[in-house]
Short mmCIF file of C-alpha atoms in Angstrom, two decimals:
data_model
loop_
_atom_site.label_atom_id
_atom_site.label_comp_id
_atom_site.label_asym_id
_atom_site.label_seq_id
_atom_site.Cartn_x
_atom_site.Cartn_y
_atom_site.Cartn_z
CA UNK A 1315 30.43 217.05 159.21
CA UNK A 1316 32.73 219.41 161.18
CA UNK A 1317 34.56 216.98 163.81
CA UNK A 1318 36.06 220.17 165.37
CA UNK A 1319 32.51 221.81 166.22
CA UNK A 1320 33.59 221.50 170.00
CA UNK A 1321 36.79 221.46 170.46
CA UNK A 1322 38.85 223.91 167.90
CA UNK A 1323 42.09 222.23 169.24
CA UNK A 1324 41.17 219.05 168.38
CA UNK A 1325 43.85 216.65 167.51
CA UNK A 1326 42.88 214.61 163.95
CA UNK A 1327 40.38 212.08 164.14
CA UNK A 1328 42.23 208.52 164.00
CA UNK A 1329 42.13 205.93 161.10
CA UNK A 1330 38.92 204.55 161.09
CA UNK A 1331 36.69 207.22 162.06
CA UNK A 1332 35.29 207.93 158.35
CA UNK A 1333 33.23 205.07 158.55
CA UNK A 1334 31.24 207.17 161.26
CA UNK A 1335 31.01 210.28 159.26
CA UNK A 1336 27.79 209.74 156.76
CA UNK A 1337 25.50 208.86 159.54
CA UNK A 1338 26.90 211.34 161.98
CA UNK A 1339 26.26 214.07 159.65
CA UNK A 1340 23.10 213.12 158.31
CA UNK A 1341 21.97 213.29 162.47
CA UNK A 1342 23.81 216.46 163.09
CA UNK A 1343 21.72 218.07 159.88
CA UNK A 1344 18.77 216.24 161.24
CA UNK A 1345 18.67 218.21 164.63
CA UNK A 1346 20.01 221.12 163.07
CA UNK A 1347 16.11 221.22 161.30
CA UNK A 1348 14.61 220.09 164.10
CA UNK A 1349 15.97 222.64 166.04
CA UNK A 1350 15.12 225.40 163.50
CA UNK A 1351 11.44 224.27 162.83
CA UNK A 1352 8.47 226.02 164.29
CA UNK A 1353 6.92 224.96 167.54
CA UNK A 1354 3.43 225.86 166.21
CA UNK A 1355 0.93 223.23 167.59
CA UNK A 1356 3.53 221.50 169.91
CA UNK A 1357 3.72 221.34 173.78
CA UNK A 1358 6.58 223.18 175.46
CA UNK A 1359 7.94 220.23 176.23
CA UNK A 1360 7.52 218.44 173.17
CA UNK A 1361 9.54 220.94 171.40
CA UNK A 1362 12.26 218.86 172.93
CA UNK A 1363 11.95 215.85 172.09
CA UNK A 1364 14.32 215.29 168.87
CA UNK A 1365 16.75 216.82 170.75
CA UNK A 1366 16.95 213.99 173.16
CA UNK A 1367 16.14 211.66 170.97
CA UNK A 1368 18.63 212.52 168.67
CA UNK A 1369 21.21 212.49 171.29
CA UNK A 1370 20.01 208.94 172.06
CA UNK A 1371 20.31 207.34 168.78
CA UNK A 1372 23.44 209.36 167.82
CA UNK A 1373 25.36 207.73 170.81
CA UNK A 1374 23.86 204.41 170.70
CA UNK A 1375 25.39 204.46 166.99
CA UNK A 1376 28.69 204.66 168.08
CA UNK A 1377 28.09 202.31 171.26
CA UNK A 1378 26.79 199.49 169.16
CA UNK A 1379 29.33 199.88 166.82
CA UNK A 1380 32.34 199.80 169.30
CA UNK A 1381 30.49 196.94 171.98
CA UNK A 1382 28.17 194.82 169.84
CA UNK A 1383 29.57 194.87 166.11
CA UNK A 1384 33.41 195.47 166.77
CA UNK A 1385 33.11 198.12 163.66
CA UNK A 1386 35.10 200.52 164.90
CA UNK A 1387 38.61 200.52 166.67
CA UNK A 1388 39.11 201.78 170.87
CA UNK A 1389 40.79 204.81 169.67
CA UNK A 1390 37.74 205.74 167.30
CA UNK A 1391 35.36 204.93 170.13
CA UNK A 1392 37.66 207.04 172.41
CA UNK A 1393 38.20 210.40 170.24
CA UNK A 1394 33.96 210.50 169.96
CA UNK A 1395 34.09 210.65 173.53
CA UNK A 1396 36.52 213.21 174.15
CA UNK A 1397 35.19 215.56 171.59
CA UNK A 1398 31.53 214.76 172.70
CA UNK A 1399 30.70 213.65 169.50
CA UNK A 1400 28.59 211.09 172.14
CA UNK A 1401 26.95 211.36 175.23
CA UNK A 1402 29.49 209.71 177.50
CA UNK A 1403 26.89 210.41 180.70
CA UNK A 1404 24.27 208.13 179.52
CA UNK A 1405 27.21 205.42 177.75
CA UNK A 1406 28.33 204.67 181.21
CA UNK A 1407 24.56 204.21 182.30
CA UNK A 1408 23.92 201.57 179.59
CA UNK A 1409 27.18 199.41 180.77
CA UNK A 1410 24.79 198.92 184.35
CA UNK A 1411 21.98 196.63 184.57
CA UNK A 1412 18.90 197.53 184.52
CA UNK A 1413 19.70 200.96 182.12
CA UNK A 1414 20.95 198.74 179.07
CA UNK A 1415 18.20 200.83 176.94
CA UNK A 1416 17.59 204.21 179.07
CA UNK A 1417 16.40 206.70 176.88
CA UNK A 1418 18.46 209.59 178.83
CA UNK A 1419 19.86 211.04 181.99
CA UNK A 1420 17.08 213.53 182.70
CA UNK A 1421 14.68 210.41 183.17
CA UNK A 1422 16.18 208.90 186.02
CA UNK A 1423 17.48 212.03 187.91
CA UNK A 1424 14.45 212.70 190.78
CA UNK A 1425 15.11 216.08 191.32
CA UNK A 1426 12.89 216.55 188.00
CA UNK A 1427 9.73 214.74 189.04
CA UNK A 1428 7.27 215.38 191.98
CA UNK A 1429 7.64 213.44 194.99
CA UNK A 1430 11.22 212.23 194.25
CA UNK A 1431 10.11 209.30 191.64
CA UNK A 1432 11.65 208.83 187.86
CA UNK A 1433 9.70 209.27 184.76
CA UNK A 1434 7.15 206.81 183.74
CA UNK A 1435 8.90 205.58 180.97
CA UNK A 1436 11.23 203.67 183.67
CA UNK A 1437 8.18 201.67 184.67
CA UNK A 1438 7.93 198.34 182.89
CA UNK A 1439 5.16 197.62 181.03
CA UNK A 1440 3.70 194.66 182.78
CA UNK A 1441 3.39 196.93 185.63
CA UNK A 1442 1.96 199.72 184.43
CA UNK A 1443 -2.24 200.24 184.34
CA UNK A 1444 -3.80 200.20 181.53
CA UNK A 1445 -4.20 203.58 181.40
CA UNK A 1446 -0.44 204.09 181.50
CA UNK A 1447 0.16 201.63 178.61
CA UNK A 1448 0.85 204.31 175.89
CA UNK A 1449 1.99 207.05 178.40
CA UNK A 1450 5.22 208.87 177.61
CA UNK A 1451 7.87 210.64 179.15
CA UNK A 1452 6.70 214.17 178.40
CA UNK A 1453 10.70 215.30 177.92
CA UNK A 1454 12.05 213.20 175.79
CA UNK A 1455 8.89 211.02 174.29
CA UNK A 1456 10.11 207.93 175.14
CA UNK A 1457 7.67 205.43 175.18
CA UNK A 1458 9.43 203.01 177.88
CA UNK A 1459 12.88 202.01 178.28
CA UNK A 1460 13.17 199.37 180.86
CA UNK A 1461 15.34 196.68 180.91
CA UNK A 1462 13.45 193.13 180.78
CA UNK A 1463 11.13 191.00 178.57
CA UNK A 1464 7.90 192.42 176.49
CA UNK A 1465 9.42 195.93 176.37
CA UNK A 1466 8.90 198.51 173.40
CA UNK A 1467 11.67 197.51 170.64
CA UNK A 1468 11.86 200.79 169.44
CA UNK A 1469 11.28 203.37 172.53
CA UNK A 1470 10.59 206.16 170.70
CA UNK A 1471 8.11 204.37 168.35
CA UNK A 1472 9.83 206.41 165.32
CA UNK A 1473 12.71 206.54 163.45
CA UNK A 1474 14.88 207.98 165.84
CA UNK A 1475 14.12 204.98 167.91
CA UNK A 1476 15.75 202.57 165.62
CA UNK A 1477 19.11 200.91 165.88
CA UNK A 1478 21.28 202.63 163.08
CA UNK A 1479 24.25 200.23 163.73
CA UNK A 1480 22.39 196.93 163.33
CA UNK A 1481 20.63 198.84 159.70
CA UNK A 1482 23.81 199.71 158.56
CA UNK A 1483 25.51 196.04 159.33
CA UNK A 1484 22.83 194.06 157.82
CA UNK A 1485 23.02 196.16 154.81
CA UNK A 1486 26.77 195.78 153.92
CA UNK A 1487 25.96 192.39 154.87
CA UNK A 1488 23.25 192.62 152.49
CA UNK A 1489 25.64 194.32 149.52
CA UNK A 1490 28.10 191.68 150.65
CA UNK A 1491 25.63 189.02 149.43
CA UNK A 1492 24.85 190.62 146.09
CA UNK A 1493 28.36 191.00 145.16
CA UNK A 1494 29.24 187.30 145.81
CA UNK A 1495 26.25 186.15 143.77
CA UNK A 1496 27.60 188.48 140.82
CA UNK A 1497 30.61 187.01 141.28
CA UNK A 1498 29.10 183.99 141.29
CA UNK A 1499 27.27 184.27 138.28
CA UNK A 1500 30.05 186.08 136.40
CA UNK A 1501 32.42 182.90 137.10
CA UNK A 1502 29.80 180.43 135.92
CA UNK A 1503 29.11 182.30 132.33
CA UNK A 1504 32.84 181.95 131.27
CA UNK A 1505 33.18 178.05 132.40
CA UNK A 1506 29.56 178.08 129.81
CA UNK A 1507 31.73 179.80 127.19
CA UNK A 1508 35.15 178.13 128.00
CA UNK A 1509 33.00 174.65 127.81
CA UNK A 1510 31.26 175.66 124.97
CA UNK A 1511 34.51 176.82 123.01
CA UNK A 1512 36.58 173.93 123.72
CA UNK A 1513 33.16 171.81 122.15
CA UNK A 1514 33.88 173.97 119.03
CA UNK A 1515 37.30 173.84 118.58
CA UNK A 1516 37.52 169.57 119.37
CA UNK A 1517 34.32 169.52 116.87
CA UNK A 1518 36.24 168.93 113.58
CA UNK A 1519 38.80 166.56 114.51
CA UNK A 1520 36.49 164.27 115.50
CA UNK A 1521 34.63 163.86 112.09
CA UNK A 1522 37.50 163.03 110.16
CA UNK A 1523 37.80 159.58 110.35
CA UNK A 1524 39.76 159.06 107.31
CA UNK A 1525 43.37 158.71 108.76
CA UNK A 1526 45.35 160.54 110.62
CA UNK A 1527 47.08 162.35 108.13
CA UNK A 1528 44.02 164.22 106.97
CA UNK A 1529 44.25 166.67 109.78
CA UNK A 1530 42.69 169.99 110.23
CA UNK A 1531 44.85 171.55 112.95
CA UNK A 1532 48.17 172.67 112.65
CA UNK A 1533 51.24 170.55 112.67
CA UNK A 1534 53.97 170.70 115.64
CA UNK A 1535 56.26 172.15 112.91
CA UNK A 1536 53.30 174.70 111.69
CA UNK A 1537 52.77 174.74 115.93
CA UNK A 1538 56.18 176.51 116.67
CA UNK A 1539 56.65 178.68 113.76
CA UNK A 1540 53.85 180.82 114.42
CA UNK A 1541 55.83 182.20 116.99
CA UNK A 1542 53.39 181.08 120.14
CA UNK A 1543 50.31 182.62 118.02
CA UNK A 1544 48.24 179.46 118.02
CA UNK A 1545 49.71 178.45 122.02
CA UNK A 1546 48.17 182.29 123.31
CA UNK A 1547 44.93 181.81 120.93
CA UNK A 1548 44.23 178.13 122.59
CA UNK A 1549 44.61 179.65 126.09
CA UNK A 1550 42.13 182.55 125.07
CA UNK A 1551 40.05 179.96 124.22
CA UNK A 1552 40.42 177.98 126.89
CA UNK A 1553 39.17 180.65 129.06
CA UNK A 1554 35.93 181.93 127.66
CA UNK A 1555 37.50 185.28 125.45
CA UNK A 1556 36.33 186.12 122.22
CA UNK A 1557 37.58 189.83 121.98
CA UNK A 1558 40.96 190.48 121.40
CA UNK A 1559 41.82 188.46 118.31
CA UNK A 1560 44.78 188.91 116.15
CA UNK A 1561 44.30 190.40 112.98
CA UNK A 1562 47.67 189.27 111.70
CA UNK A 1563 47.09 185.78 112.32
CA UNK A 1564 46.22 183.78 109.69
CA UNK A 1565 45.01 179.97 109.59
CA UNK A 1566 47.70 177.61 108.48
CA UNK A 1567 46.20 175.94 105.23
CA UNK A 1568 45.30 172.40 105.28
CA UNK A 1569 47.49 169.99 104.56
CA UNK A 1570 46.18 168.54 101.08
CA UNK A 1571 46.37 164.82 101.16
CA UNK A 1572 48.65 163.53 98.98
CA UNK A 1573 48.07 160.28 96.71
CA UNK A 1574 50.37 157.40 97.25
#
């Protein structure tokens, strides 16, 4: 995604702002198509509607993001601004009541509907007639975006209408999840094979009963003049590793029990 599209001029984007980049450029290339496919079929005004709908979910992305999830830093939030990477206009409309979800500018400006009113989208549902009940703004498609209870969750009722910042926290949240369960998993194995090695290794000594001079392990002499060998080998053990074995090391011989 060029950054710079605007603004040649512009100064580098700040730390932070590469988390943006996937989903900004995947919407950029999104209108980019929309704005390049035919019209065949469509109403003149319908031709329109992924722009503003675009425009809508591109800066909610980066609203969310900045007010609701904390994801990205002032400065981040601040450089999207001032190279219009956002729609700053209808930003400062969804900080008022009552506009929290407005779908865009053109909806609530009167000049651009008969008799001075705003689009029908602005009408909540509950007060709309039941022939009005699936109406849509014929500009931007927007299915209703009132403030209030029993609204449309989506307001475009496709997936431009969806709330890319909440998707893309609940799946690193999601990913988050998985890796702690590997982890998880991954810790429990080696206490199986740590347990089950230390079983091994205490296995003989306990069958020899005889006296403790018939004794299968090493002696403290035997112990030290492997050089730390046998000490590294027992903490290999110890902690589930199989692999790395020393082919130079060789088992001290049993100590033959001698007759009295």
């Amino acid at each position: 995604m060029s950054v710079n599209r605007w603004d040649p001029k512009a100064k580098k984007p700040p730390k932070g702002f590469n988390y943006l980049v996937p989903v900004l450029s995947a919407l950029e290339n999104e209108l980019r198509d929309k704005v390049r496919e035919s019209n065949a079929g469509k109403r003149n005004t319908e031709s329109m509607w992924p722009v503003h709908q675009i425009n809508w979910q591109r800066s909610r992305y980066v609203y969310d993001l900045y007010y609701t999830h904390g994801k990205i830093s002032k400065k981040v939030y601040d450089y999207c601004i001032k190279n219009k990477l956002v729609d700053a206009a209808l930003i400062a409309k969804w900080k008022k009541p009552g506009y929290e979800r407005l779908c865009s500018t053109y909806v609530i400006n009167p000049n651009n509907y008969k008799f001075g009113t705003t689009s029908i989208c602005r009408v909540p549902l509950k007060d709309r007639s039941p022939e009005q009940m699936t109406a849509q703004d014929p500009t931007t498609g927007c299915r209703g975006c009132s403030s209030g209870i029993g609204q449309h969750r989506n307001i475009f009722g496709n997936k431009y209408g969806q709330n890319l910042a909440a998707v893309q926290i609940a799946r690193e949240k999601r990913m988050e999840e998985i890796e702690q369960k590997r982890l998880r998993e991954e810790a429990e194995a080696n206490n199986t094979a740590a347990a089950s090695a230390a079983a091994a290794g205490g296995g003989d000594s306990e069958t020899d009963d005889d006296s403790d001079d018939d004794d299968y392990g090493p002696t403290p002499a035997a112990w030290a003049s492997e050089g730390g060998k046998l000490e590294k080998e027992s903490e290999r053990l110890a902690e589930g590793g199989e692999e790395d074995v020393d082919d130079d090391y060789e088992q001290p011989a049993k100590k033959l029990k001698t007759s009295s």
